[in-house]
């Protein structure tokens, strides 16, 4: 009998740690290994924004940051559209932002 693939919802902060070589890179990498990764479709915008912020903060490292940004493609992330009505309800119920609620909704 084939084993089921473990699916994990990954958020932008976790993916950014791995992509941009942040201090949590190793711990996050271990947590994500051997899993199929999924995220709300907004992850792409969040990752792009993190990249832009890093380039502004470290202009001399622009090329290195852009090169690291492309690493996320290696993870084969499945980006999923979310039910915005459900996300709004979940955010109102939990006190989360709509962004964070979209990850919880997907999970």
Coordinates of C-alpha atoms in Angstrom, one line a residue:
X1 CA 0.0 0.0 0.0
X2 CA 1.5 3.4 -1.0
X3 CA 2.1 5.9 1.8
X4 CA 0.2 9.1 1.8
X5 CA 2.2 12.3 1.1
X6 CA 2.2 14.6 4.1
X7 CA 0.9 18.1 3.1
X8 CA 1.9 21.1 5.1
X9 CA 0.7 24.7 4.8
X10 CA 3.7 27.0 4.7
X11 CA 3.5 30.7 5.5
X12 CA 5.6 33.5 4.2
X13 CA 7.8 33.9 7.3
X14 CA 8.8 30.2 7.2
X15 CA 9.4 30.1 3.5
X16 CA 11.4 33.4 3.7
X17 CA 13.6 31.9 6.4
X18 CA 14.7 29.2 4.0
X19 CA 14.8 31.2 0.9
X20 CA 16.7 34.2 2.3
X21 CA 19.0 32.2 4.7
X22 CA 17.6 33.6 7.9
X23 CA 18.7 32.2 11.3
X24 CA 15.7 29.8 11.4
X25 CA 16.6 28.3 8.0
X26 CA 17.8 24.9 9.3
X27 CA 14.9 24.4 11.7
X28 CA 12.3 25.4 9.2
X29 CA 14.0 23.3 6.5
X30 CA 13.8 20.2 8.7
X31 CA 10.2 20.9 9.5
X32 CA 9.3 21.1 5.8
X33 CA 11.3 18.3 4.4
X34 CA 9.5 15.3 2.9
X35 CA 6.3 17.2 2.7
X36 CA 4.2 18.6 -0.2
X37 CA 3.9 22.3 0.5
X38 CA 0.8 24.4 0.0
X39 CA -0.1 28.0 0.7
X40 CA -2.8 30.5 0.0
X41 CA -2.3 32.3 -3.4
X42 CA -1.3 35.5 -1.5
X43 CA 2.0 33.8 -0.6
X44 CA 3.6 35.0 -3.9
X45 CA 2.7 38.6 -3.0
X46 CA 4.1 38.3 0.5
X47 CA 7.3 36.7 -0.7
X48 CA 7.7 39.5 -3.3
X49 CA 7.2 42.1 -0.7
X50 CA 9.8 40.5 1.7
X51 CA 12.2 40.5 -1.2
X52 CA 11.6 44.2 -1.9
X53 CA 12.0 45.1 1.7
X54 CA 15.3 43.2 1.9
X55 CA 16.6 45.0 -1.2
X56 CA 15.7 48.4 0.2
X57 CA 17.3 47.5 3.6
X58 CA 20.4 46.0 2.0
X59 CA 20.9 47.7 -1.4
X60 CA 24.4 46.4 -1.8
X61 CA 23.1 42.9 -1.6
X62 CA 20.4 43.4 -4.3
X63 CA 21.7 40.7 -6.7
X64 CA 22.2 38.2 -3.9
X65 CA 18.7 38.8 -2.6
X66 CA 17.2 38.4 -6.1
X67 CA 19.1 35.2 -6.6
X68 CA 17.8 33.8 -3.3
X69 CA 14.3 34.9 -4.2
X70 CA 14.3 32.4 -7.0
X71 CA 15.0 29.5 -4.6
X72 CA 11.3 29.3 -3.7
X73 CA 10.5 27.7 -7.1
X74 CA 12.4 24.6 -6.0
X75 CA 9.8 23.9 -3.4
X76 CA 7.0 23.2 -5.9
X77 CA 4.5 25.0 -3.8
X78 CA 0.8 24.5 -4.6
X79 CA -0.8 28.0 -4.4
X80 CA -4.5 27.7 -3.6
X81 CA -7.2 30.4 -4.0
X82 CA -9.1 30.9 -0.7
X83 CA -12.8 31.4 0.0
X84 CA -12.7 35.1 0.9
X85 CA -16.0 35.0 2.7
X86 CA -14.9 32.1 4.9
X87 CA -11.6 33.9 5.6
X88 CA -13.4 37.1 6.7
X89 CA -15.6 35.0 9.0
X90 CA -12.6 33.2 10.4
X91 CA -10.6 36.4 10.9
X92 CA -13.6 38.0 12.7
X93 CA -14.0 34.9 14.9
X94 CA -10.3 34.5 15.8
X95 CA -9.0 38.0 15.8
X96 CA -6.5 37.1 13.2
X97 CA -5.7 39.3 10.2
X98 CA -7.3 38.3 6.9
X99 CA -3.8 37.3 5.8
X100 CA -3.2 35.0 8.7
X101 CA -6.8 33.7 8.6
X102 CA -6.2 32.6 5.0
X103 CA -3.4 30.3 6.1
X104 CA -5.6 28.9 8.9
X105 CA -8.5 28.4 6.5
X106 CA -6.3 26.4 4.2
X107 CA -4.9 24.3 7.0

